[in-house]
Tab-separated table of C-alpha atoms and ligand atoms in Angstrom:
chain	number	residue	atom	x	y	z
R	1	MET	CA	-13.981	29.678	32.050
R	2	ASP	CA	-16.167	30.279	29.094
R	3	LYS	CA	-19.380	28.333	28.915
R	4	ILE	CA	-21.808	27.749	26.172
R	5	ARG	CA	-25.168	28.061	26.388
R	6	ILE	CA	-28.285	26.663	24.160
R	7	GLN	CA	-31.564	26.557	24.534
R	8	GLY	CA	-32.188	23.213	21.898
R	9	GLY	CA	-34.825	21.968	19.811
R	10	ARG	CA	-34.646	24.020	16.679
R	11	PRO	CA	-33.882	22.516	13.268
R	12	LEU	CA	-30.508	24.026	11.613
R	13	ALA	CA	-30.710	25.872	8.351
R	14	GLY	CA	-28.856	27.813	5.792
R	15	SER	CA	-24.814	27.309	5.088
R	16	VAL	CA	-21.617	26.880	7.522
R	17	LYS	CA	-18.304	27.762	5.865
R	18	ILE	CA	-15.971	24.979	6.249
R	19	GLY	CA	-12.413	26.294	7.292
R	20	GLY	CA	-8.867	24.883	7.055
R	21	ALA	CA	-8.206	21.478	8.669
R	22	LYS	CA	-6.515	21.473	12.903
R	23	ASN	CA	-4.837	18.291	11.924
R	24	ALA	CA	-3.271	19.197	8.695
R	25	ALA	CA	-2.156	23.006	9.862
R	26	LEU	CA	-0.336	21.748	12.445
R	27	PRO	CA	2.292	19.166	10.996
R	28	LEU	CA	2.328	21.899	8.217
R	29	LEU	CA	3.613	24.448	10.036
R	30	THR	CA	6.718	22.276	11.615
R	31	ALA	CA	7.160	21.187	7.649
R	32	SER	CA	8.423	24.794	7.552
R	33	LEU	CA	11.813	23.966	9.897
R	34	LEU	CA	12.584	21.298	6.979
R	35	THR	CA	13.610	24.812	5.254
R	36	GLU	CA	15.740	28.226	5.958
R	37	GLU	CA	13.607	29.673	2.883
R	38	THR	CA	10.098	30.895	3.427
R	39	LEU	CA	6.740	28.614	3.728
R	40	ARG	CA	3.772	30.223	3.401
R	41	LEU	CA	0.899	28.855	4.478
R	42	GLY	CA	-2.802	30.093	3.293
R	43	ASN	CA	-6.340	28.699	4.743
R	44	VAL	CA	-5.191	28.490	8.397
R	45	PRO	CA	-7.561	28.363	10.978
R	46	ARG	CA	-7.827	30.783	13.814
R	47	LEU	CA	-7.459	28.030	16.497
R	48	ALA	CA	-5.735	27.257	20.251
R	49	ASP	CA	-3.637	24.419	18.929
R	50	ILE	CA	-2.850	26.720	16.424
R	51	GLU	CA	-1.238	29.439	18.467
R	52	THR	CA	0.079	26.671	20.920
R	53	LEU	CA	2.551	25.973	17.705
R	54	CYS	CA	2.802	28.774	16.552
R	55	ALA	CA	4.266	29.292	20.518
R	56	LEU	CA	6.430	26.527	19.849
R	57	LEU	CA	8.044	26.913	17.046
R	58	GLY	CA	8.433	30.813	17.750
R	59	GLN	CA	10.712	29.726	20.856
R	60	HIS	CA	12.768	27.649	17.980
R	61	GLY	CA	13.226	30.711	16.738
R	62	VAL	CA	10.874	30.247	13.674
R	63	ARG	CA	10.309	33.634	12.228
R	64	ILE	CA	6.073	34.013	12.147
R	65	GLU	CA	3.765	36.488	10.137
R	66	ASN	CA	0.396	36.369	9.978
R	67	VAL	CA	-1.313	38.329	6.993
R	68	GLU	CA	-5.504	37.982	7.540
R	69	PRO	CA	-7.557	38.379	4.384
R	70	THR	CA	-9.754	41.596	3.952
R	71	GLY	CA	-12.970	42.003	2.129
R	72	GLU	CA	-14.166	38.966	0.403
R	73	GLY	CA	-12.155	36.421	2.577
R	74	ALA	CA	-12.157	38.167	5.770
R	75	LEU	CA	-14.202	34.765	6.785
R	76	GLY	CA	-11.938	32.837	5.192
R	77	GLY	CA	-8.475	31.323	7.157
R	78	ARG	CA	-5.690	33.414	7.472
R	79	THR	CA	-2.204	33.026	5.836
R	80	VAL	CA	0.935	32.487	7.928
R	81	LEU	CA	4.642	32.982	6.252
R	82	LEU	CA	7.097	31.159	8.210
R	83	THR	CA	10.381	31.353	8.536
R	84	ALA	CA	13.160	28.684	10.011
R	85	GLY	CA	16.331	31.223	9.140
R	86	GLU	CA	18.330	30.374	12.010
R	87	ILE	CA	17.158	28.332	14.900
R	88	SER	CA	18.309	29.161	18.629
R	89	ASN	CA	16.827	26.332	20.497
R	90	PHE	CA	16.331	22.582	20.178
R	91	GLN	CA	14.153	22.127	23.044
R	92	ALA	CA	10.467	21.761	23.056
R	93	PRO	CA	9.756	21.697	26.529
R	94	TYR	CA	7.180	20.052	28.512
R	95	ASP	CA	5.002	23.053	28.639
R	96	LEU	CA	4.123	22.972	25.169
R	97	VAL	CA	4.196	19.665	24.524
R	98	ARG	CA	2.237	18.309	27.281
R	99	LYS	CA	-0.722	21.019	26.282
R	100	MET	CA	-1.015	20.032	22.710
R	101	ARG	CA	0.801	16.437	22.047
R	102	ALA	CA	1.142	17.593	18.153
R	103	SER	CA	4.656	19.411	19.606
R	104	VAL	CA	5.943	16.110	18.929
R	105	LEU	CA	5.419	16.808	15.327
R	106	VAL	CA	8.703	19.054	15.176
R	107	LEU	CA	10.973	16.559	16.393
R	108	GLY	CA	11.379	14.904	12.381
R	109	PRO	CA	12.246	18.368	10.878
R	110	LEU	CA	14.867	19.442	13.773
R	111	LEU	CA	16.847	15.926	13.474
R	112	ALA	CA	16.228	15.881	10.124
R	113	ARG	CA	17.452	19.593	9.339
R	114	PHE	CA	20.074	20.186	12.348
R	115	GLY	CA	21.243	16.896	13.533
R	116	GLU	CA	19.282	17.483	17.309
R	117	ALA	CA	16.386	17.502	18.950
R	118	ASP	CA	15.245	17.373	22.552
R	119	VAL	CA	11.220	16.934	22.733
R	120	SER	CA	9.244	16.994	26.018
R	121	LEU	CA	7.361	13.040	25.974
R	122	PRO	CA	4.092	14.052	25.923
R	123	GLY	CA	2.773	12.048	28.884
R	124	GLY	CA	-0.568	10.017	29.123
R	125	CYS	CA	-4.137	11.978	27.526
R	126	ALA	CA	-7.552	12.497	28.295
R	127	ILE	CA	-7.828	10.087	25.212
R	128	GLY	CA	-5.939	7.201	25.974
R	129	PRO	CA	-1.946	6.969	27.120
R	130	ARG	CA	-0.720	7.689	23.212
R	131	PRO	CA	2.747	6.755	23.496
R	132	VAL	CA	5.533	8.048	21.260
R	133	ASN	CA	7.460	4.601	20.817
R	134	LEU	CA	6.452	4.198	16.916
R	135	HIS	CA	8.022	7.582	16.010
R	136	ILE	CA	11.401	6.984	18.213
R	137	ASP	CA	12.031	3.830	16.577
R	138	ALA	CA	11.095	4.480	12.948
R	139	LEU	CA	13.588	7.457	13.739
R	140	ARG	CA	16.460	4.942	15.082
R	141	ARG	CA	16.216	2.939	11.704
R	142	LEU	CA	17.114	6.139	9.789
R	143	GLY	CA	20.246	6.139	12.445
R	144	ALA	CA	19.488	8.433	15.171
R	145	GLU	CA	20.762	8.308	18.271
R	146	ILE	CA	17.761	8.642	20.610
R	147	ALA	CA	17.649	8.543	24.337
R	148	ILE	CA	14.901	9.366	27.424
R	149	GLU	CA	16.369	11.468	29.895
R	150	GLY	CA	14.616	13.154	32.474
R	151	GLY	CA	11.284	13.084	30.680
R	152	TYR	CA	13.118	14.046	27.330
R	153	ILE	CA	13.589	12.461	23.348
R	154	ARG	CA	16.844	13.467	23.620
R	155	ALA	CA	17.850	12.520	19.530
R	156	ARG	CA	20.987	13.282	17.489
R	157	ALA	CA	22.127	12.673	14.014
R	158	PRO	CA	25.304	14.236	13.818
R	159	GLN	CA	26.010	12.692	10.210
R	160	GLY	CA	22.232	13.597	9.636
R	161	LEU	CA	19.599	10.652	8.574
R	162	LYS	CA	20.175	7.914	6.369
R	163	GLY	CA	16.820	6.170	4.034
R	164	ALA	CA	15.781	2.965	5.579
R	165	GLU	CA	12.813	0.331	4.562
R	166	ILE	CA	10.419	1.017	8.132
R	167	HIS	CA	7.367	-1.052	8.868
R	168	PHE	CA	5.259	0.711	11.167
R	169	PRO	CA	3.580	-2.515	13.332
R	170	ILE	CA	0.284	-0.046	13.470
R	171	VAL	CA	-0.936	2.702	11.387
R	172	SER	CA	-0.002	6.176	13.377
R	173	VAL	CA	-0.743	9.647	11.861
R	174	GLY	CA	1.597	11.364	14.039
R	175	ALA	CA	4.573	9.014	13.134
R	176	THR	CA	3.420	8.996	9.455
R	177	GLU	CA	3.837	12.674	9.361
R	178	ASN	CA	7.173	12.826	11.470
R	179	LEU	CA	8.865	10.213	9.127
R	180	LEU	CA	7.487	11.704	6.194
R	181	MET	CA	9.250	14.824	7.416
R	182	ALA	CA	12.954	13.131	8.114
R	183	ALA	CA	12.736	11.092	4.858
R	184	SER	CA	12.504	14.066	2.996
R	185	LEU	CA	15.975	15.269	4.129
R	186	ALA	CA	17.926	11.825	4.911
R	187	ASP	CA	20.540	10.675	2.237
R	188	GLY	CA	19.161	8.236	-0.018
R	189	GLU	CA	15.106	6.442	-0.021
R	190	THR	CA	13.467	5.477	2.818
R	191	VAL	CA	10.122	3.071	2.640
R	192	LEU	CA	6.876	3.660	4.752
R	193	GLU	CA	4.991	0.740	5.004
R	194	ASN	CA	1.749	0.140	6.626
R	195	ALA	CA	1.723	4.194	5.958
R	196	ALA	CA	-1.711	6.539	7.842
R	197	ARG	CA	-3.957	7.374	4.591
R	198	GLU	CA	-5.120	10.477	6.096
R	199	PRO	CA	-6.370	12.736	3.955
R	200	GLU	CA	-3.973	14.957	6.426
R	201	ILE	CA	-1.034	12.791	5.351
R	202	THR	CA	-1.517	13.746	1.759
R	203	ASP	CA	-1.433	17.067	2.118
R	204	LEU	CA	1.552	17.125	4.324
R	205	ALA	CA	3.153	14.973	1.504
R	206	GLN	CA	1.674	17.234	-1.487
R	207	CYS	CA	3.394	20.578	1.073
R	208	LEU	CA	6.476	18.859	0.903
R	209	VAL	CA	7.024	17.838	-3.025
R	210	ALA	CA	5.776	21.838	-3.750
R	211	MET	CA	9.217	22.356	-1.785
R	212	GLY	CA	11.160	20.324	-3.865
R	213	ALA	CA	10.797	16.609	-1.831
R	214	GLU	CA	10.576	13.259	-3.587
R	215	ILE	CA	7.650	11.241	-2.929
R	216	GLU	CA	5.682	8.261	-4.489
R	217	GLY	CA	3.012	6.454	-3.222
R	218	ILE	CA	1.080	9.489	-2.271
R	219	GLY	CA	-2.609	8.654	-0.665
R	220	GLY	CA	-1.635	4.979	-0.177
R	221	ASP	CA	0.262	3.011	2.652
R	222	ARG	CA	2.804	2.565	1.216
R	223	LEU	CA	4.729	6.112	0.612
R	224	VAL	CA	8.846	5.501	-0.851
R	225	VAL	CA	10.649	9.415	0.019
R	226	THR	CA	14.427	9.895	-1.925
R	227	GLY	CA	15.711	12.607	0.293
R	228	LYS	CA	17.154	15.880	-0.629
R	229	PRO	CA	20.181	17.418	0.814
R	230	ARG	CA	17.820	20.686	1.022
R	231	LEU	CA	14.311	21.753	1.087
R	232	SER	CA	12.737	24.810	-0.360
R	233	GLY	CA	10.438	27.236	0.632
R	234	ALA	CA	6.667	26.951	-0.892
R	235	SER	CA	2.742	28.229	-0.829
R	236	TYR	CA	0.219	26.107	0.199
R	237	ASP	CA	-3.083	26.076	1.045
R	238	VAL	CA	-4.443	24.430	3.657
R	239	MET	CA	-6.895	21.845	3.377
R	240	ALA	CA	-10.693	21.792	4.602
R	241	ASP	CA	-11.604	20.407	7.935
R	242	ARG	CA	-13.164	16.812	7.471
R	243	ILE	CA	-14.016	16.680	10.698
R	244	GLU	CA	-15.444	20.248	11.459
R	245	THR	CA	-17.375	19.060	7.950
R	246	GLY	CA	-18.530	15.619	9.851
R	247	THR	CA	-19.230	17.587	12.974
R	248	TYR	CA	-21.843	20.433	11.141
R	249	ALA	CA	-23.252	17.681	9.017
R	250	ILE	CA	-24.744	15.806	11.703
R	251	ALA	CA	-25.474	19.246	13.251
R	252	ALA	CA	-28.172	19.365	10.212
R	253	ALA	CA	-29.026	15.714	10.642
R	254	ILE	CA	-29.329	16.112	14.942
R	255	THR	CA	-32.030	18.992	14.375
R	256	GLY	CA	-33.349	17.938	11.347
R	257	GLY	CA	-32.662	20.302	9.952
R	258	GLU	CA	-30.406	21.388	6.011
R	259	LEU	CA	-27.155	22.878	6.411
R	260	GLU	CA	-24.873	23.119	2.996
R	261	LEU	CA	-21.347	23.138	4.271
R	262	LEU	CA	-19.516	25.231	1.669
R	263	GLY	CA	-15.837	23.874	1.008
R	264	ALA	CA	-16.733	20.635	2.231
R	265	ARG	CA	-15.229	17.440	0.006
R	266	GLY	CA	-17.101	14.286	-0.083
R	267	ASP	CA	-14.245	12.129	-0.593
R	268	TYR	CA	-12.338	13.446	2.899
R	269	VAL	CA	-16.218	11.694	4.808
R	270	GLU	CA	-17.088	8.995	2.635
R	271	SER	CA	-17.257	6.459	5.423
R	272	LEU	CA	-19.432	9.440	7.333
R	273	ILE	CA	-21.749	9.957	4.697
R	274	GLU	CA	-22.414	5.758	4.088
R	275	VAL	CA	-23.232	5.786	7.913
R	276	LEU	CA	-25.738	8.557	7.023
R	277	ASN	CA	-27.150	7.791	4.410
R	278	ALA	CA	-27.929	4.838	6.785
R	279	ALA	CA	-29.082	6.133	9.201
R	280	GLY	CA	-31.876	8.480	6.841
R	281	VAL	CA	-29.755	11.173	5.968
R	282	PRO	CA	-29.286	11.688	2.556
R	283	VAL	CA	-25.906	14.104	1.570
R	284	GLU	CA	-25.486	15.235	-2.161
R	285	THR	CA	-22.617	17.011	-3.582
R	286	THR	CA	-22.956	20.711	-4.555
R	287	ALA	CA	-21.167	23.442	-6.612
R	288	ARG	CA	-20.329	24.774	-3.236
R	289	GLY	CA	-19.610	21.438	-1.051
R	290	LEU	CA	-21.876	19.264	0.899
R	291	LYS	CA	-25.732	19.817	1.951
R	292	VAL	CA	-27.392	17.760	4.310
R	293	LYS	CA	-30.755	17.074	5.135
R	294	ARG	CA	-32.859	15.090	7.111
R	295	ASN	CA	-35.806	13.946	6.140
R	296	GLY	CA	-37.753	11.427	8.933
R	297	GLY	CA	-36.635	9.953	11.681
R	298	ILE	CA	-32.474	8.937	12.662
R	299	ARG	CA	-31.975	5.003	12.488
R	300	GLY	CA	-30.116	3.319	14.644
R	301	VAL	CA	-26.848	2.067	12.267
R	302	ASP	CA	-23.447	0.501	14.231
R	303	VAL	CA	-19.824	2.083	13.720
R	304	MET	CA	-16.404	1.101	14.382
R	305	THR	CA	-13.826	3.576	14.353
R	306	GLN	CA	-11.046	2.748	11.780
R	307	PRO	CA	-7.835	4.001	10.159
R	308	PHE	CA	-8.515	6.577	7.033
R	309	PRO	CA	-10.776	5.263	5.084
R	310	GLY	CA	-12.537	3.701	8.032
R	311	PHE	CA	-14.651	6.080	9.858
R	312	PRO	CA	-12.563	8.468	11.818
R	313	THR	CA	-12.322	8.229	15.741
R	314	ASP	CA	-12.589	12.080	15.875
R	315	MET	CA	-16.507	11.630	15.047
R	316	GLN	CA	-16.819	8.829	17.127
R	317	ALA	CA	-18.363	11.344	19.646
R	318	GLN	CA	-20.664	13.036	17.279
R	319	ILE	CA	-21.493	10.312	15.898
R	320	MET	CA	-23.185	8.635	19.201
R	321	SER	CA	-25.052	12.105	19.862
R	322	LEU	CA	-26.805	11.075	16.659
R	323	MET	CA	-28.053	7.531	18.113
R	324	THR	CA	-28.957	8.732	21.135
R	325	THR	CA	-32.308	10.059	19.820
R	326	ALA	CA	-32.548	6.788	16.524
R	327	SER	CA	-34.892	4.514	16.400
R	328	GLY	CA	-33.798	1.512	17.769
R	329	ALA	CA	-30.173	0.532	18.796
R	330	ALA	CA	-27.074	1.549	17.650
R	331	MET	CA	-23.218	-0.127	18.867
R	332	ILE	CA	-20.193	2.419	18.716
R	333	THR	CA	-16.335	0.318	18.486
R	334	GLU	CA	-13.664	2.628	19.258
R	335	THR	CA	-10.837	0.731	18.275
R	336	ILE	CA	-8.009	3.683	18.170
R	337	PHE	CA	-8.028	4.822	21.695
R	338	GLU	CA	-8.890	3.291	24.808
R	339	ASN	CA	-10.299	5.630	26.744
R	340	ARG	CA	-12.852	7.675	24.166
R	341	PHE	CA	-16.263	7.200	25.792
R	342	MET	CA	-15.870	10.162	28.219
R	343	HIS	CA	-19.008	11.816	27.151
R	344	VAL	CA	-21.029	9.005	27.380
R	345	PRO	CA	-21.636	9.880	31.129
R	346	GLU	CA	-22.450	13.519	30.274
R	347	LEU	CA	-25.205	12.397	27.231
R	348	ALA	CA	-26.507	9.949	30.045
R	349	ARG	CA	-27.470	13.320	32.313
R	350	MET	CA	-29.166	14.336	28.779
R	351	GLY	CA	-30.680	11.617	29.302
R	352	ALA	CA	-29.500	9.242	26.775
R	353	ASN	CA	-29.959	5.552	27.563
R	354	ILE	CA	-25.974	4.194	26.730
R	355	THR	CA	-24.142	1.136	28.175
R	356	VAL	CA	-20.507	0.693	27.962
R	357	HIS	CA	-18.730	-3.022	27.244
R	358	GLY	CA	-15.197	-2.703	26.576
R	359	ALA	CA	-14.237	-0.812	23.455
R	360	SER	CA	-18.209	-1.050	22.306
R	361	ALA	CA	-21.321	1.298	23.303
R	362	LEU	CA	-24.618	0.372	23.058
R	363	VAL	CA	-26.431	3.000	22.407
R	364	ARG	CA	-30.722	2.815	22.574
R	365	GLY	CA	-32.286	5.159	20.787
R	366	VAL	CA	-34.645	7.469	23.502
R	367	PRO	CA	-37.568	9.576	21.681
R	368	ARG	CA	-35.924	13.002	23.220
R	369	LEU	CA	-32.953	13.944	24.808
R	370	LYS	CA	-33.347	16.583	27.650
R	371	GLY	CA	-30.940	19.549	28.361
R	372	ALA	CA	-28.755	19.812	31.433
R	373	PRO	CA	-25.425	20.899	32.281
R	374	VAL	CA	-22.302	19.107	31.112
R	375	MET	CA	-18.631	19.145	30.443
R	376	ALA	CA	-16.177	16.943	28.960
R	377	THR	CA	-12.404	16.171	28.809
R	378	ASP	CA	-11.930	16.891	25.135
R	379	LEU	CA	-12.061	18.532	22.107
R	380	ARG	CA	-14.515	16.035	19.852
R	381	ALA	CA	-16.679	15.040	23.259
R	382	SER	CA	-17.222	18.364	23.948
R	383	VAL	CA	-18.421	19.316	20.502
R	384	SER	CA	-20.782	15.868	20.589
R	385	LEU	CA	-21.880	17.856	23.881
R	386	VAL	CA	-23.206	20.768	21.659
R	387	LEU	CA	-24.225	18.860	18.942
R	388	ALA	CA	-26.881	17.020	21.729
R	389	GLY	CA	-27.237	20.580	23.141
R	390	LEU	CA	-28.587	21.625	19.883
R	391	ALA	CA	-31.669	18.564	19.374
R	392	ALA	CA	-32.352	18.806	23.357
R	393	GLU	CA	-35.698	19.886	24.790
R	394	GLY	CA	-34.627	22.707	27.392
R	395	GLU	CA	-31.726	24.463	28.171
R	396	THR	CA	-27.664	23.126	28.091
R	397	VAL	CA	-24.491	24.908	29.204
R	398	VAL	CA	-21.564	23.045	28.446
R	399	SER	CA	-18.658	24.225	30.148
R	400	ARG	CA	-14.624	23.815	29.937
R	401	VAL	CA	-15.129	25.666	26.677
R	402	TYR	CA	-12.027	25.642	26.146
R	403	HIS	CA	-11.577	22.131	24.480
R	404	LEU	CA	-13.424	23.349	21.805
R	405	ASP	CA	-11.430	26.465	21.140
R	406	ARG	CA	-8.387	23.648	19.885
R	407	GLY	CA	-10.576	22.582	17.524
R	408	TYR	CA	-13.584	24.637	16.334
R	409	GLU	CA	-13.188	28.161	14.550
R	410	ARG	CA	-16.038	30.586	16.379
R	411	ILE	CA	-18.305	27.188	16.294
R	412	GLU	CA	-21.341	29.331	18.705
R	413	GLU	CA	-21.356	32.244	15.344
R	414	LYS	CA	-20.943	29.638	12.859
R	415	LEU	CA	-24.638	28.183	14.483
R	416	ALA	CA	-25.691	30.548	15.731
R	417	ALA	CA	-25.918	32.191	11.880
R	418	CYS	CA	-28.187	28.505	11.110
R	419	GLY	CA	-30.743	29.285	13.579
R	420	ALA	CA	-29.461	27.556	16.472
R	421	VAL	CA	-29.843	29.604	20.246
R	422	ILE	CA	-26.522	29.416	21.675
R	423	GLU	CA	-24.066	32.306	23.345
R	424	ARG	CA	-20.875	32.213	24.580
R	425	ALA	CA	-20.946	32.796	28.399
R	426	LYS	CA	-18.836	33.856	30.817
R	427	ASP	CA	-18.474	31.792	34.326
B	1	EPZ	C1	-3.948	11.938	15.266
B	1	EPZ	O1	-3.721	11.856	16.598
B	1	EPZ	C2	-4.714	13.044	15.674
B	1	EPZ	N1	-4.010	14.177	15.396
B	1	EPZ	C3	-5.920	12.856	16.082
B	1	EPZ	O2	-6.895	13.951	16.298
B	1	EPZ	C4	-6.348	11.581	15.844
B	1	EPZ	O3	-7.551	11.283	16.942
B	1	EPZ	C5	-5.991	10.954	16.151
B	1	EPZ	O4	-4.530	10.507	14.594
B	1	EPZ	C6	-5.906	9.009	15.112
B	1	EPZ	O5	-6.734	9.419	13.791
B	1	EPZ	C7	-3.412	14.890	14.949
B	1	EPZ	O6	-3.826	15.256	13.962
B	1	EPZ	C8	-2.991	16.468	15.667
B	1	EPZ	P1	-2.015	8.084	16.055
B	1	EPZ	P2	-2.550	10.780	16.674
B	1	EPZ	O7	-0.420	8.458	16.159
B	1	EPZ	O8	-1.024	11.347	15.429
B	1	EPZ	C9	-1.224	4.672	18.572
B	1	EPZ	C10	-8.277	15.399	17.206
B	1	EPZ	O9	-9.787	15.745	18.375
B	1	EPZ	N2	0.225	4.859	18.979
B	1	EPZ	O10	-2.298	7.990	14.773
B	1	EPZ	O11	-1.241	11.346	17.814
B	1	EPZ	C11	-1.996	5.958	19.706
B	1	EPZ	O12	-1.902	5.191	21.236
B	1	EPZ	C12	-7.414	14.477	17.658
B	1	EPZ	O13	-8.311	16.115	16.890
B	1	EPZ	C13	1.219	3.927	19.543
B	1	EPZ	O14	0.872	3.387	19.934
B	1	EPZ	O15	-2.770	9.422	16.739
B	1	EPZ	C14	-3.743	5.088	18.921
B	1	EPZ	O16	-4.276	4.464	20.146
B	1	EPZ	C15	-7.301	13.532	18.683
B	1	EPZ	N3	2.156	4.687	19.649
B	1	EPZ	C16	-3.374	4.965	17.680
B	1	EPZ	O17	-1.630	4.559	17.825
B	1	EPZ	C17	2.847	6.003	18.409
B	1	EPZ	O18	3.952	6.129	18.750
B	1	EPZ	C18	-3.153	5.629	16.766
B	1	EPZ	O19	-2.791	6.940	17.112
B	1	EPZ	C19	1.640	6.069	18.103
B	1	EPZ	C20	0.825	5.902	18.522
């Protein structure tokens, strides 16, 4: 298993190209199941999770062709062509769904187009129990017959799905995505109330519209979908990754450096910019993206995670790393997932002073972190340790790098190009 070795304490300077968003690309790839025509997705990041989902789509029978960019665009994402002409298998097996929960996003499209899907229940995961009851309840409202048998969601809709009014009791990104896709091929109108408003949902909705879907209210929490008998192929580019954007913004802030984030969009990360500004880190819009530069010390700022446009749970671990060396204290409250503080004991091994009380972590700033061997059990917790390592005095070795490879493309290369002393090492 690979490790990342970092010699910390160097301010980063330069520019980082922000890739296509993992959490937008995953639902967009599954949207290919909605049509027999080819869906062409550009700016798809090279990440382990994308490979896992392509493997799943491949075993359903989707033909997948990767086109690598050449020349100028060589560092950009690749283009993936997906053709779900003939689907040979309607089962998403436990092995793949357990490995990556976003696999459950094949449920809505398979059911809507073919009237049949058997998708493994994902089970628990490192950041909490993460049930899929909202996906199931909402698909039932569209007329699906769903049974849970042998650990599988067995969903059938032999007469097709029928539009309905759905009010989500809590905001769910995945359930909104599954239902948007299913409703696009349902008979009649579906209203999704209390829908998630994350930019990744907007990206999916815009791609569905390009495929011929009719969706009103895009970007809001009430989406009205008028189902179509069929959708067509389309060509669509995946949005820039707002969590990768935020992670590199904090890399600049935590090292006291200056980074330009190429292709980053300020409107995707407003809640983070507000926190960074309050912490004493200005963020400027440039012609090519965003520029983040720290001038003085970091001030402690309280942060609470919320659905978009609130502060993202996927940035909670990284902002906590930044707050470990702030002047004063910061209260960080996680409201989305039950168990998303796995980075806390690891940051403590680097000298951070953090006390967890239920869903809140009180971070009291220390003058400096010290390098240490650390590891984490999920993607964002792992990257928060890389960030801490960049700022810490001495050497930090982050194990279980496969978590990072799920969501950060060539992270050590991108950081090294900006002056970080960082390398990947084999065990
Ligand atoms: C998406 O997960 C993201 N994943 C997550 O990113 C992100 O943390 C999360 O949204 C919240 O923003 C992808 O987009 C692939 P939810 P998702 O359904 O859709 C509860 C990362 O690091 N819930 O919005 O699974 C759930 O337990 C990842 O890239 C139910 O109770 O999240 C959670 O508490 C990790 N029943 C809350 O809702 C359900 O049926 C929000 O989850 C569904 C969800």
